[in-house]
PDB file of C-alpha atoms in Angstrom:
ATOM      1  CA  UNK A  23     -13.801   1.615  11.251  1.00 50.00           C
ATOM      2  CA  UNK A  24     -16.681   2.709  13.418  1.00 48.00           C
ATOM      3  CA  UNK A  25     -17.121   6.232  14.682  1.00 49.00           C
ATOM      4  CA  UNK A  26     -17.164   6.149  18.480  1.00 56.00           C
ATOM      5  CA  UNK A  27     -19.703   8.151  20.428  1.00 59.00           C
ATOM      6  CA  UNK A  28     -18.589  11.734  20.087  1.00 57.00           C
ATOM      7  CA  UNK A  29     -20.336  14.638  21.759  1.00 64.00           C
ATOM      8  CA  UNK A  30     -18.659  17.460  19.839  1.00 70.00           C
ATOM      9  CA  UNK A  31     -20.324  20.045  17.662  1.00 75.00           C
ATOM     10  CA  UNK A  32     -22.160  19.003  14.471  1.00 74.00           C
ATOM     11  CA  UNK A  33     -19.208  20.320  12.433  1.00 72.00           C
ATOM     12  CA  UNK A  34     -16.772  18.207  14.478  1.00 74.00           C
ATOM     13  CA  UNK A  35     -19.034  15.164  14.067  1.00 76.00           C
ATOM     14  CA  UNK A  36     -19.128  15.714  10.286  1.00 77.00           C
ATOM     15  CA  UNK A  37     -15.318  15.974  10.210  1.00 73.00           C
ATOM     16  CA  UNK A  38     -15.032  12.693  12.123  1.00 79.00           C
ATOM     17  CA  UNK A  39     -17.443  10.959   9.721  1.00 82.00           C
ATOM     18  CA  UNK A  40     -15.422  12.242   6.736  1.00 80.00           C
ATOM     19  CA  UNK A  41     -12.207  10.979   8.336  1.00 78.00           C
ATOM     20  CA  UNK A  42     -13.781   7.538   8.921  1.00 81.00           C
ATOM     21  CA  UNK A  43     -15.024   7.419   5.345  1.00 84.00           C
ATOM     22  CA  UNK A  44     -11.615   8.396   3.963  1.00 82.00           C
ATOM     23  CA  UNK A  45      -9.893   5.817   6.170  1.00 83.00           C
ATOM     24  CA  UNK A  46     -12.176   3.065   4.826  1.00 86.00           C
ATOM     25  CA  UNK A  47     -11.492   4.165   1.258  1.00 86.00           C
ATOM     26  CA  UNK A  48      -7.711   4.228   1.752  1.00 86.00           C
ATOM     27  CA  UNK A  49      -7.719   0.845   3.523  1.00 85.00           C
ATOM     28  CA  UNK A  50      -9.688  -0.581   0.616  1.00 86.00           C
ATOM     29  CA  UNK A  51      -7.151   0.831  -1.846  1.00 87.00           C
ATOM     30  CA  UNK A  52      -3.924  -0.211  -0.159  1.00 88.00           C
ATOM     31  CA  UNK A  53      -5.031  -3.486   1.442  1.00 87.00           C
ATOM     32  CA  UNK A  54      -4.471  -5.543  -1.677  1.00 89.00           C
ATOM     33  CA  UNK A  55      -1.531  -7.795  -2.324  1.00 88.00           C
ATOM     34  CA  UNK A  56      -0.153  -5.769  -5.233  1.00 96.00           C
ATOM     35  CA  UNK A  57      -0.180  -2.414  -3.454  1.00 96.00           C
ATOM     36  CA  UNK A  58       1.542  -3.882  -0.405  1.00 92.00           C
ATOM     37  CA  UNK A  59       4.165  -5.593  -2.568  1.00 93.00           C
ATOM     38  CA  UNK A  60       4.799  -2.381  -4.521  1.00 96.00           C
ATOM     39  CA  UNK A  61       5.218  -0.408  -1.297  1.00 95.00           C
ATOM     40  CA  UNK A  62       7.630  -3.027  -0.006  1.00 93.00           C
ATOM     41  CA  UNK A  63       9.565  -3.121  -3.307  1.00 95.00           C
ATOM     42  CA  UNK A  64      10.033   0.644  -3.416  1.00 96.00           C
ATOM     43  CA  UNK A  65      11.168   0.856   0.176  1.00 92.00           C
ATOM     44  CA  UNK A  66      13.711   3.657   0.445  1.00 91.00           C
ATOM     45  CA  UNK A  67      14.616   3.436  -3.234  1.00 96.00           C
ATOM     46  CA  UNK A  68      13.608   5.163  -6.428  1.00 98.00           C
ATOM     47  CA  UNK A  69      12.791   2.678  -9.168  1.00 98.00           C
ATOM     48  CA  UNK A  70      11.761   2.819 -12.795  1.00 97.00           C
ATOM     49  CA  UNK A  71       8.555   1.086 -13.898  1.00 96.00           C
ATOM     50  CA  UNK A  72      10.379  -1.981 -15.264  1.00 95.00           C
ATOM     51  CA  UNK A  73      12.410  -2.261 -12.054  1.00 97.00           C
ATOM     52  CA  UNK A  74       9.255  -2.203  -9.926  1.00 97.00           C
ATOM     53  CA  UNK A  75       7.731  -4.863 -12.191  1.00 97.00           C
ATOM     54  CA  UNK A  76      10.841  -7.017 -11.856  1.00 96.00           C
ATOM     55  CA  UNK A  77      10.712  -6.706  -8.045  1.00 96.00           C
ATOM     56  CA  UNK A  78       6.991  -7.539  -7.803  1.00 96.00           C
ATOM     57  CA  UNK A  79       6.955 -11.047  -9.175  1.00 94.00           C
ATOM     58  CA  UNK A  80       3.857 -12.057 -11.125  1.00 96.00           C
ATOM     59  CA  UNK A  81       2.283  -8.621 -11.541  1.00 97.00           C
ATOM     60  CA  UNK A  82       0.999  -7.722 -14.996  1.00 97.00           C
ATOM     61  CA  UNK A  83       1.798  -4.440 -16.734  1.00 96.00           C
ATOM     62  CA  UNK A  84      -1.856  -3.377 -16.407  1.00 97.00           C
ATOM     63  CA  UNK A  85      -2.108  -4.240 -12.698  1.00 97.00           C
ATOM     64  CA  UNK A  86       1.160  -2.456 -11.912  1.00 98.00           C
ATOM     65  CA  UNK A  87      -0.010   0.644 -13.774  1.00 97.00           C
ATOM     66  CA  UNK A  88      -3.369   0.662 -11.951  1.00 97.00           C
ATOM     67  CA  UNK A  89      -1.787   0.225  -8.532  1.00 97.00           C
ATOM     68  CA  UNK A  90       0.928   2.839  -9.089  1.00 98.00           C
ATOM     69  CA  UNK A  91      -1.749   5.330 -10.167  1.00 97.00           C
ATOM     70  CA  UNK A  92      -3.858   4.538  -7.108  1.00 96.00           C
ATOM     71  CA  UNK A  93      -0.846   4.927  -4.806  1.00 97.00           C
ATOM     72  CA  UNK A  94       0.049   8.212  -6.503  1.00 97.00           C
ATOM     73  CA  UNK A  95      -3.559   9.449  -6.194  1.00 95.00           C
ATOM     74  CA  UNK A  96      -3.464   8.741  -2.454  1.00 94.00           C
ATOM     75  CA  UNK A  97      -0.161  10.583  -2.080  1.00 96.00           C
ATOM     76  CA  UNK A  98       1.851   7.493  -1.190  1.00 97.00           C
ATOM     77  CA  UNK A  99       3.992   7.343  -4.331  1.00 98.00           C
ATOM     78  CA  UNK A 100       5.611  10.171  -6.247  1.00 98.00           C
ATOM     79  CA  UNK A 101       5.956   9.785 -10.008  1.00 97.00           C
ATOM     80  CA  UNK A 102       8.674  11.761 -11.805  1.00 97.00           C
ATOM     81  CA  UNK A 103       8.727  11.942 -15.608  1.00 95.00           C
ATOM     82  CA  UNK A 104      11.920  12.973 -17.375  1.00 94.00           C
ATOM     83  CA  UNK A 105      11.649  14.483 -20.890  1.00 93.00           C
ATOM     84  CA  UNK A 106      13.867  11.964 -22.628  1.00 93.00           C
ATOM     85  CA  UNK A 107      13.304   9.674 -25.585  1.00 93.00           C
ATOM     86  CA  UNK A 108      11.996   7.231 -24.599  1.00 89.00           C
ATOM     87  CA  UNK A 109      10.477   8.909 -21.520  1.00 89.00           C
ATOM     88  CA  UNK A 110      12.009   7.931 -18.214  1.00 92.00           C
ATOM     89  CA  UNK A 111       9.611   7.572 -15.286  1.00 95.00           C
ATOM     90  CA  UNK A 112      10.761   7.072 -11.699  1.00 97.00           C
ATOM     91  CA  UNK A 113       8.680   6.073  -8.695  1.00 98.00           C
ATOM     92  CA  UNK A 114       9.488   6.685  -5.059  1.00 98.00           C
ATOM     93  CA  UNK A 115       7.560   6.534  -1.794  1.00 98.00           C
ATOM     94  CA  UNK A 116       6.512   9.828  -0.266  1.00 98.00           C
ATOM     95  CA  UNK A 117       6.862  10.442   3.462  1.00 97.00           C
ATOM     96  CA  UNK A 118       3.340   9.031   4.116  1.00 96.00           C
ATOM     97  CA  UNK A 119       4.214   6.074   1.871  1.00 96.00           C
ATOM     98  CA  UNK A 120       7.370   5.383   3.880  1.00 96.00           C
ATOM     99  CA  UNK A 121       5.338   5.571   7.102  1.00 95.00           C
ATOM    100  CA  UNK A 122       2.860   3.059   5.671  1.00 93.00           C
ATOM    101  CA  UNK A 123       5.785   0.820   4.704  1.00 94.00           C
ATOM    102  CA  UNK A 124       6.746   0.629   8.378  1.00 94.00           C
ATOM    103  CA  UNK A 125       3.260  -0.727   9.075  1.00 90.00           C
ATOM    104  CA  UNK A 126       3.629  -3.218   6.213  1.00 86.00           C
ATOM    105  CA  UNK A 127       6.981  -4.309   7.670  1.00 89.00           C
ATOM    106  CA  UNK A 128       5.297  -4.838  11.039  1.00 92.00           C
ATOM    107  CA  UNK A 129       2.635  -6.986   9.368  1.00 86.00           C
ATOM    108  CA  UNK A 130       5.361  -9.041   7.651  1.00 84.00           C
ATOM    109  CA  UNK A 131       7.167  -9.486  10.978  1.00 91.00           C
ATOM    110  CA  UNK A 132       3.888 -10.618  12.567  1.00 93.00           C
ATOM    111  CA  UNK A 133       3.413 -13.174   9.762  1.00 91.00           C
ATOM    112  CA  UNK A 134       6.901 -14.589  10.233  1.00 92.00           C
ATOM    113  CA  UNK A 135       6.448 -14.738  13.998  1.00 96.00           C
ATOM    114  CA  UNK A 136       3.139 -16.617  13.871  1.00 95.00           C
ATOM    115  CA  UNK A 137       3.566 -18.626  10.666  1.00 94.00           C
ATOM    116  CA  UNK A 138       3.937 -21.940  12.466  1.00 95.00           C
ATOM    117  CA  UNK A 139       0.884 -21.286  14.633  1.00 96.00           C
ATOM    118  CA  UNK A 140      -1.229 -20.285  11.617  1.00 95.00           C
ATOM    119  CA  UNK A 141      -0.149 -23.346   9.607  1.00 95.00           C
ATOM    120  CA  UNK A 142      -0.888 -25.646  12.547  1.00 95.00           C
ATOM    121  CA  UNK A 143      -4.324 -24.092  13.057  1.00 96.00           C
ATOM    122  CA  UNK A 144      -5.156 -24.453   9.365  1.00 95.00           C
ATOM    123  CA  UNK A 145      -4.114 -28.122   9.366  1.00 95.00           C
ATOM    124  CA  UNK A 146      -6.326 -28.752  12.388  1.00 95.00           C
ATOM    125  CA  UNK A 147      -9.250 -26.881  10.870  1.00 95.00           C
ATOM    126  CA  UNK A 148      -8.985 -28.424   7.407  1.00 94.00           C
ATOM    127  CA  UNK A 149      -8.522 -31.921   8.817  1.00 83.00           C
TER     128      UNK A 149
END
């Protein structure tokens, strides 16, 4: 993301630079396969840790934990702990997380739409 020429006040320019920096950081966090798969798995549902792991095929316990924490830190996932034995922990997308999921869905739709074209181009490129 590149800050466009902006002729506002120095304070406004600083705010724009902070917004660009934050956007880059968030994109870096969520633009990995596990985060996108977790967001897609949660969808409109509330799931327990083991249910999320079952939905996201191939993810390790450690990687799921790291990604759920990152998504929670960025305000995309809400974690609810219930004082039971053993503890019950639920995960659900927040409103910003659900909005991001719509973008993920659009990316998935794009992939399905252009899959044939991409495969053909790769075959031609790879020989």
